Amino acid sequence: MKKIFRKKKAVVWIAAIAGMIAAFGCFTEKAQAAGFSGMTFYHRFLINCWGDSMTAGQGGSGVSYPRVLKELTGFPVNNFGVSGENTYEIVDRSAEYGDQSGDIMIIEMGDNGKWKNMDDLIKQYQNMLDEADCSNYIIISSTDDPNDTDQIWGESGYEPGMQDTWYEAALKDAFGEHVVTARKYLIENGLSINGLDETDEDRERAEKGLISLQLRNYWIDNTHLNGYGYRAQAYAVYEKGIELGYWFANGGDVTSDSWVVVEDDVIQADYTGMASNEYGWWYFNDGTLDLSYTGMASNEYGWWYMTNGALDLSYTGMASNEYGWWYMTNGALDLSYTGMALNEYGWWYMTNGALDLSYTGMALNEYGWWYMTNGALDLSYTGMALNEYGWWYFNNGLLDLNYTGIAFNEYGSWYYRNGIIAYDYSGTVADNGKTYTVQNGFVIA
């Protein structure tokens, strides 16, 4: 029976694991809805960043937003930025690349022209997404100074402050939550992200809707950023991706596709304990699914027994945690259980589900009645013991129904027949070379 039981338990566990493994290859949509908490499989999607010199990272001294985004998300990232390219060229390169239905596309284009008006630019964006068959995307609006007439977006005297520019508003109308207004983000957060102090000049520029010169390669133009600016732009995209459910915060700590525990969109890299998914309850150790763990674990519903990292509702027996030894029934802590239980160290006595080292007396298991001393099976004990059925005789810790003779306890000496006091006997008894006078089982002389 034990072999059949173990085989069945193993089959159930293997089936659960197989279901989880089969699920690994089924992730072509975004990770989870924003604000997610729970256990989920974290698939590191391929991120394709399309654009011109702003994507390539010109002026960043080796820093580009795709490079920083890779560090933040832990996802593989392609930097498909080519300096000087116009919108037609970027769209064509993406089309030549092919299907991106299982990827995340991030697009920033328009600074180098080839669009007639915003409707035309929006149409090119949409054609690019349609050709790639991609529904998971982010569009970055221009970081140009709105009042710089040398740039394609600029208008003389145009100082929108923290209001959307005409082109930012148009992109939002077309693509909604998928748009990152990078200019506004860099004004609000760019300095603090890089640990830079805000100057009076920065505040004056911000009131006009202009990015701090501390974030620009301003000796080139009022378009390109420096390493600080590109780093801040990566954070803008990173936060938008969390909002859209494409990745979670702390994703940079995840080095491979794996199951993770998330709380409010933040991966809990140090989490140790139980977590659940559609396949059951599982054990995590320092943020990693631990299929080697066997023992007790707790969740909001109580204490449970885990086998090879999975909740084991077939387990019945003793288990330990930091508070001591306990009795489990069908995988759950059973505070109603009182009786004997076995672990690798021997047989013990449990009271209300907990190991009771104060218990001394008789106890029953499937093998018979035994004598316990201080909660442990005492195979050295020979003598009388009491339970609800009367006084019995024990030999080497085991009830001895073959014993006939004299035994004594704190109340005196008694005559035993077949392991129990013979209250129906009165007369004389010879035992170990002595003769005793017995009345109703009690030795009187």
Coordinates of C-alpha atoms in Angstrom, one line a residue:
M1 CA 0.0 0.0 0.0
K2 CA 2.8 2.4 0.8
K3 CA 4.4 2.0 -2.6
I4 CA 1.1 2.5 -4.4
F5 CA 0.5 5.6 -2.3
R6 CA 3.9 7.1 -3.0
K7 CA 3.6 6.5 -6.7
K8 CA 0.2 8.2 -6.8
K9 CA 1.6 11.2 -4.9
A10 CA 4.5 11.4 -7.2
V11 CA 2.3 11.3 -10.3
V12 CA 0.2 14.2 -8.9
W13 CA 3.3 16.3 -8.2
I14 CA 4.9 15.5 -11.6
A15 CA 1.6 16.4 -13.3
A16 CA 1.6 19.8 -11.6
I17 CA 5.2 20.4 -12.5
A18 CA 4.6 19.4 -16.1
G19 CA 1.7 21.8 -16.3
M20 CA 3.9 24.6 -15.1
I21 CA 6.7 23.7 -17.6
A22 CA 4.2 23.4 -20.4
A23 CA 3.1 26.9 -19.6
F24 CA 6.6 28.3 -20.0
G25 CA 6.2 28.6 -23.8
C26 CA 2.7 30.1 -23.9
F27 CA 3.5 33.7 -23.2
T28 CA 3.1 36.0 -26.2
E29 CA 1.0 38.7 -24.5
K30 CA 2.1 41.2 -21.9
A31 CA 3.1 40.0 -18.5
Q32 CA 0.2 41.0 -16.3
A33 CA -2.3 43.8 -15.8
A34 CA -0.8 46.8 -13.9
G35 CA -1.0 46.6 -10.2
F36 CA -0.4 42.8 -10.2
S37 CA 0.3 40.9 -7.0
G38 CA 0.9 37.2 -6.8
M39 CA 2.9 34.4 -8.4
T40 CA 3.5 34.5 -12.1
F41 CA 5.8 33.2 -14.8
Y42 CA 8.1 36.1 -15.8
H43 CA 8.9 35.8 -19.5
R44 CA 11.6 38.2 -20.6
F45 CA 10.2 39.4 -23.9
L46 CA 12.6 40.7 -26.6
I47 CA 12.5 44.5 -26.7
N48 CA 13.1 46.1 -30.1
C49 CA 14.0 49.8 -29.9
W50 CA 13.4 51.5 -33.3
G51 CA 14.5 55.0 -34.1
D52 CA 17.2 57.4 -35.2
S53 CA 20.2 59.0 -33.4
M54 CA 18.0 59.5 -30.2
T55 CA 17.6 55.8 -30.0
A56 CA 21.2 55.1 -31.0
G57 CA 22.4 57.3 -28.2
Q58 CA 24.3 60.0 -30.0
G59 CA 25.9 62.4 -27.6
G60 CA 25.5 59.9 -24.7
S61 CA 29.2 58.9 -24.4
G62 CA 28.2 55.2 -24.7
V63 CA 24.9 55.6 -22.8
S64 CA 21.7 55.0 -24.7
Y65 CA 18.2 54.5 -23.3
P66 CA 18.0 50.9 -24.8
R67 CA 21.2 50.0 -22.9
V68 CA 19.9 51.3 -19.6
L69 CA 16.4 49.8 -20.2
K70 CA 18.1 46.4 -20.5
E71 CA 19.6 46.8 -17.1
L72 CA 16.3 47.9 -15.6
T73 CA 14.1 45.2 -17.0
G74 CA 16.5 42.3 -17.4
F75 CA 15.0 41.8 -20.8
P76 CA 17.0 41.3 -24.0
V77 CA 17.1 44.5 -25.9
N78 CA 17.9 45.3 -29.5
N79 CA 19.0 48.9 -30.2
F80 CA 17.8 49.5 -33.8
G81 CA 18.6 53.2 -33.7
V82 CA 20.4 54.5 -36.8
S83 CA 21.5 58.2 -36.8
G84 CA 20.1 60.4 -39.4
E85 CA 17.3 58.1 -40.5
N86 CA 13.9 59.6 -41.4
T87 CA 10.6 57.9 -40.7
Y88 CA 10.4 56.1 -44.1
E89 CA 13.8 54.5 -43.5
I90 CA 12.9 53.4 -39.9
V91 CA 9.6 52.0 -41.0
D92 CA 11.2 50.1 -43.9
R93 CA 13.9 48.6 -41.7
S94 CA 11.3 47.4 -39.3
A95 CA 9.3 45.8 -42.1
E96 CA 12.4 44.1 -43.4
Y97 CA 13.1 42.7 -39.9
G98 CA 9.7 41.0 -40.0
D99 CA 7.2 39.6 -37.5
Q100 CA 7.4 41.1 -34.0
S101 CA 4.2 39.8 -32.6
G102 CA 5.9 38.2 -29.6
D103 CA 8.1 41.2 -28.9
I104 CA 7.8 44.6 -27.4
M105 CA 8.4 47.5 -29.8
I106 CA 9.6 50.9 -28.6
I107 CA 9.6 53.6 -31.3
E108 CA 10.9 57.2 -31.4
M109 CA 11.0 58.8 -34.8
G110 CA 10.1 62.0 -36.6
D111 CA 13.1 64.3 -35.8
N112 CA 14.6 63.8 -39.3
G113 CA 11.4 64.3 -41.3
K114 CA 9.6 62.5 -44.1
W115 CA 6.2 63.2 -42.7
K116 CA 3.7 65.8 -44.1
N117 CA 1.7 66.4 -40.9
M118 CA 0.8 64.6 -37.7
D119 CA -1.9 62.6 -39.4
D120 CA 0.8 61.3 -41.8
L121 CA 3.3 60.6 -38.9
I122 CA 0.6 58.7 -36.9
K123 CA -0.3 56.7 -40.0
Q124 CA 3.4 55.7 -40.4
Y125 CA 3.6 54.6 -36.8
Q126 CA 0.4 52.6 -37.2
N127 CA 1.6 51.0 -40.4
M128 CA 4.9 50.1 -38.7
L129 CA 3.0 48.3 -35.9
D130 CA 0.6 46.6 -38.2
E131 CA 3.4 45.3 -40.5
A132 CA 5.1 43.9 -37.4
D133 CA 1.8 42.5 -36.0
C134 CA 2.8 43.9 -32.7
S135 CA 0.3 44.9 -30.0
N136 CA 2.8 45.5 -27.2
Y137 CA 4.5 48.8 -27.9
I138 CA 5.6 52.2 -26.5
I139 CA 5.9 55.4 -28.5
I140 CA 8.3 58.1 -27.3
S141 CA 7.4 61.6 -28.2
S142 CA 10.1 64.1 -29.1
T143 CA 12.4 65.7 -26.4
D144 CA 13.2 68.7 -28.6
D145 CA 12.8 72.2 -27.2
P146 CA 9.3 73.3 -28.4
N147 CA 10.5 76.8 -29.1
D148 CA 13.6 75.8 -31.2
T149 CA 12.8 76.7 -34.8
D150 CA 15.9 74.9 -36.0
Q151 CA 14.1 71.6 -35.1
I152 CA 11.2 70.1 -37.0
W153 CA 8.8 70.4 -34.1
G154 CA 9.8 73.9 -33.0
E155 CA 7.8 77.1 -33.2
S156 CA 9.1 80.5 -32.4
G157 CA 8.0 81.6 -28.9
Y158 CA 6.2 78.3 -28.2
E159 CA 6.6 77.7 -24.5
P160 CA 3.9 75.1 -23.3
G161 CA 5.4 74.6 -19.9
M162 CA 4.1 71.3 -18.5
Q163 CA 1.1 71.2 -20.9
D164 CA 1.2 68.8 -23.8
T165 CA 2.6 70.2 -27.0
W166 CA 0.5 69.9 -30.1
Y167 CA 2.5 66.9 -31.3
E168 CA 2.4 65.2 -27.8
A169 CA -1.4 65.7 -27.7
A170 CA -1.8 64.3 -31.2
L171 CA 0.2 61.1 -30.4
K172 CA -1.8 60.6 -27.2
D173 CA -5.1 61.0 -29.1
A174 CA -3.9 58.3 -31.5
F175 CA -2.1 55.9 -29.2
G176 CA -3.4 56.7 -25.7
E177 CA -1.6 55.1 -22.8
H178 CA 1.2 53.8 -25.0
V179 CA 2.8 57.2 -25.3
V180 CA 5.7 58.4 -23.2
T181 CA 5.9 62.2 -23.1
A182 CA 9.6 62.1 -22.6
R183 CA 10.0 65.9 -22.6
K184 CA 7.7 66.3 -19.6
Y185 CA 9.2 63.3 -17.8
L186 CA 12.7 64.6 -18.1
I187 CA 11.7 68.0 -16.8
E188 CA 10.0 66.5 -13.8
N189 CA 12.3 63.6 -13.0
G190 CA 15.5 63.7 -15.1
L191 CA 17.7 65.6 -12.5
S192 CA 16.6 63.6 -9.5
I193 CA 17.1 60.3 -11.3
N194 CA 20.7 61.2 -11.9
G195 CA 21.3 62.8 -8.5
L196 CA 21.7 66.3 -10.0
D197 CA 20.8 69.5 -8.2
E198 CA 18.3 71.8 -9.8
T199 CA 19.5 75.2 -10.6
D200 CA 17.6 78.5 -11.1
E201 CA 18.2 78.1 -14.8
D202 CA 16.7 74.7 -14.7
R203 CA 13.6 76.0 -13.0
E204 CA 13.2 78.9 -15.5
R205 CA 13.5 76.4 -18.4
A206 CA 11.0 74.0 -16.8
E207 CA 8.4 76.8 -16.6
K208 CA 8.8 77.3 -20.3
G209 CA 8.6 73.5 -21.0
L210 CA 12.3 73.1 -21.8
I211 CA 14.5 70.3 -20.6
S212 CA 17.4 71.1 -18.3
L213 CA 20.7 71.7 -20.1
Q214 CA 22.3 69.3 -17.6
L215 CA 20.5 66.5 -19.5
R216 CA 21.4 67.8 -23.0
N217 CA 24.3 67.7 -25.3
Y218 CA 23.5 71.3 -25.9
W219 CA 26.7 72.1 -27.8
I220 CA 25.4 69.8 -30.5
D221 CA 21.7 71.0 -30.6
N222 CA 18.5 71.2 -28.6
T223 CA 17.5 67.7 -29.6
H224 CA 20.2 65.3 -28.4
L225 CA 20.6 64.3 -24.8
N226 CA 23.8 63.4 -22.8
G227 CA 24.3 60.3 -20.7
Y228 CA 22.1 61.7 -17.9
G229 CA 19.3 62.5 -20.3
Y230 CA 19.3 59.1 -22.0
R231 CA 19.4 57.4 -18.6
A232 CA 16.3 59.4 -17.5
Q233 CA 14.6 58.6 -20.8
A234 CA 15.1 54.9 -20.1
Y235 CA 13.4 55.3 -16.7
A236 CA 10.5 57.0 -18.5
V237 CA 10.1 54.0 -20.8
Y238 CA 10.7 51.6 -17.8
E239 CA 7.9 53.1 -15.8
K240 CA 5.5 53.1 -18.8
G241 CA 6.3 49.4 -19.3
I242 CA 5.3 48.7 -15.7
E243 CA 2.1 50.7 -16.1
L244 CA 1.3 48.7 -19.3
G245 CA 2.1 45.4 -17.6
Y246 CA 5.0 44.6 -19.9
W247 CA 7.5 44.0 -17.1
F248 CA 7.8 44.4 -13.3
A249 CA 9.9 46.5 -11.2
N250 CA 13.1 44.8 -10.0
G251 CA 13.1 42.8 -13.2
G252 CA 16.8 43.5 -13.6
D253 CA 17.4 41.0 -10.8
V254 CA 15.8 38.1 -12.9
T255 CA 18.4 36.5 -15.0
S256 CA 16.2 33.9 -16.8
D257 CA 12.6 33.2 -17.6
S258 CA 11.2 31.9 -14.3
W259 CA 8.4 31.9 -11.8
V260 CA 8.5 35.0 -9.5
V261 CA 6.5 36.5 -6.7
V262 CA 5.2 40.0 -7.3
E263 CA 3.6 42.6 -5.0
D264 CA 2.1 45.7 -6.6
D265 CA 4.2 45.3 -9.8
V266 CA 7.4 44.8 -7.9
I267 CA 9.3 41.5 -8.0
Q268 CA 10.0 40.3 -4.5
A269 CA 13.6 39.1 -5.1
D270 CA 14.1 38.3 -1.4
Y271 CA 10.7 36.5 -0.8
T272 CA 10.8 33.3 1.1
G273 CA 7.5 31.5 1.7
M274 CA 4.4 30.1 0.0
A275 CA 2.8 31.5 -3.2
S276 CA 0.1 30.2 -5.4
N277 CA -0.7 30.0 -9.1
E278 CA -3.2 28.1 -11.2
Y279 CA -1.3 24.9 -10.5
G280 CA -1.3 25.1 -6.8
W281 CA 0.7 26.3 -3.9
W282 CA 4.6 26.5 -4.1
Y283 CA 7.6 27.3 -2.0
F284 CA 10.0 30.2 -2.8
N285 CA 13.4 30.7 -1.3
D286 CA 15.0 34.2 -1.7
G287 CA 12.7 34.9 -4.6
T288 CA 13.3 31.6 -6.4
L289 CA 10.9 28.7 -6.8
D290 CA 12.6 26.0 -4.7
L291 CA 11.6 22.5 -5.9
S292 CA 14.1 21.0 -3.4
Y293 CA 12.3 22.2 -0.3
T294 CA 10.5 19.7 1.9
G295 CA 9.0 20.8 5.2
M296 CA 6.5 23.2 6.8
A297 CA 5.5 26.5 5.4
S298 CA 2.8 29.1 6.3
N299 CA 0.4 31.3 4.4
E300 CA -2.6 33.4 5.3
Y301 CA -4.6 30.2 5.8
G302 CA -2.2 28.4 8.3
W303 CA 0.7 26.0 8.3
W304 CA 1.1 23.4 5.5
Y305 CA 3.5 20.6 4.4
M306 CA 5.5 21.0 1.3
T307 CA 7.2 18.2 -0.7
N308 CA 9.7 19.1 -3.3
G309 CA 8.5 22.7 -3.3
A310 CA 4.8 21.9 -3.8
L311 CA 1.9 21.7 -1.3
D312 CA 1.5 18.0 -0.4
L313 CA -2.1 17.4 0.7
S314 CA -1.4 13.7 0.9
Y315 CA 1.2 14.0 3.8
T316 CA 0.2 12.9 7.3
G317 CA 2.8 12.8 10.0
M318 CA 5.2 14.9 12.0
A319 CA 6.9 18.0 10.7
S320 CA 9.0 20.8 12.3
N321 CA 9.3 24.5 12.1
E322 CA 11.1 27.2 14.1
Y323 CA 8.5 26.7 16.9
G324 CA 8.9 22.9 17.3
W325 CA 7.5 19.6 16.1
W326 CA 3.9 19.4 14.9
Y327 CA 1.4 16.9 13.5
M328 CA 0.1 17.3 10.0
T329 CA -3.1 15.6 8.6
N330 CA -3.5 15.7 4.8
G331 CA -0.9 18.4 4.5
A332 CA -2.4 20.8 7.1
L333 CA -1.4 21.4 10.7
D334 CA -3.8 19.4 12.8
L335 CA -4.2 21.0 16.2
S336 CA -6.9 18.5 17.1
Y337 CA -4.6 15.5 17.0
T338 CA -3.5 13.8 20.2
G339 CA -1.6 10.5 20.1
M340 CA 1.6 8.9 18.9
A341 CA 3.5 10.0 15.8
L342 CA 6.7 9.0 14.1
N343 CA 9.6 10.9 12.7
E344 CA 13.2 10.0 11.8
Y345 CA 14.2 10.1 15.5
G346 CA 11.5 7.6 16.7
W347 CA 8.0 7.6 18.2
W348 CA 6.7 10.6 20.1
Y349 CA 3.6 11.8 21.9
M350 CA 1.6 14.7 20.5
T351 CA -1.0 16.8 22.4
N352 CA -3.3 19.1 20.4
G353 CA -1.0 18.7 17.4
A354 CA 2.2 19.7 19.2
L355 CA 5.0 17.5 20.5
D356 CA 4.4 17.0 24.3
L357 CA 7.6 16.4 26.1
S358 CA 5.8 16.5 29.4
Y359 CA 3.6 13.4 28.7
T360 CA 4.4 10.2 30.6
G361 CA 2.0 7.2 30.3
M362 CA 0.4 4.9 27.8
A363 CA -0.2 5.6 24.2
L364 CA -1.6 3.7 21.2
N365 CA -0.5 3.3 17.6
E366 CA -1.3 0.8 14.8
Y367 CA 1.2 -1.6 16.4
G368 CA -0.3 -1.7 19.9
W369 CA 0.0 0.0 23.3
W370 CA 3.3 1.6 24.3
Y371 CA 4.8 3.4 27.3
M372 CA 6.0 7.0 26.8
T373 CA 8.4 8.8 29.1
N374 CA 8.7 12.6 28.7
G375 CA 7.0 12.4 25.3
A376 CA 9.2 9.7 23.8
L377 CA 8.7 6.0 23.4
D378 CA 10.5 4.3 26.4
L379 CA 11.6 0.8 25.5
S380 CA 13.4 0.5 28.8
Y381 CA 10.2 0.7 30.9
T382 CA 8.9 -2.4 32.6
G383 CA 6.1 -2.2 35.1
M384 CA 2.5 -1.0 35.5
A385 CA 0.7 1.7 33.6
L386 CA -2.8 3.2 33.6
N387 CA -5.2 4.2 30.9
E388 CA -8.9 4.8 30.7
Y389 CA -9.4 1.0 30.6
G390 CA -7.5 0.2 33.7
W391 CA -4.0 -0.8 34.9
W392 CA -1.8 -2.8 32.6
Y393 CA 1.6 -4.5 32.6
F394 CA 4.4 -3.3 30.3
N395 CA 7.6 -5.2 29.4
N396 CA 10.3 -3.1 27.6
G397 CA 7.8 -0.4 26.8
L398 CA 5.2 -2.7 25.2
L399 CA 1.9 -3.9 26.6
D400 CA 2.5 -7.5 27.6
L401 CA -0.7 -9.5 27.6
N402 CA 1.2 -12.6 28.3
Y403 CA 2.4 -11.5 31.7
T404 CA 1.0 -13.2 34.8
G405 CA 2.5 -12.4 38.2
I406 CA 3.0 -9.7 40.8
A407 CA 3.6 -6.1 39.9
F408 CA 3.6 -2.9 42.0
N409 CA 2.8 0.8 41.7
E410 CA 2.5 3.7 44.1
Y411 CA -0.6 2.1 45.6
G412 CA 0.9 -1.2 46.4
S413 CA 1.4 -4.7 44.9
W414 CA -1.1 -6.4 42.6
Y415 CA -1.7 -9.7 41.0
Y416 CA -1.7 -9.7 37.1
R417 CA -3.2 -12.2 34.8
N418 CA -2.6 -11.8 31.1
G419 CA -1.3 -8.3 31.5
I420 CA -4.2 -6.8 33.5
I421 CA -5.0 -6.8 37.3
A422 CA -7.1 -9.8 38.2
Y423 CA -9.6 -8.1 40.5
D424 CA -11.7 -11.4 40.4
Y425 CA -8.9 -13.4 42.1
S426 CA -8.5 -14.0 45.8
G427 CA -6.1 -16.6 47.2
T428 CA -2.3 -17.2 47.2
V429 CA 0.2 -16.6 44.4
A430 CA 3.7 -17.9 44.0
D431 CA 6.0 -15.6 42.1
N432 CA 9.8 -15.4 41.9
G433 CA 10.2 -17.8 44.9
K434 CA 7.7 -15.9 47.1
T435 CA 4.2 -16.7 48.1
Y436 CA 1.7 -13.8 48.3
T437 CA -1.8 -13.6 49.7
V438 CA -4.1 -11.8 47.3
Q439 CA -7.6 -10.3 47.9
N440 CA -9.5 -9.1 44.8
G441 CA -6.2 -8.7 43.0
F442 CA -4.5 -6.7 45.7
V443 CA -1.6 -8.2 47.7
I444 CA -2.4 -8.0 51.3
A445 CA 0.4 -10.2 52.6

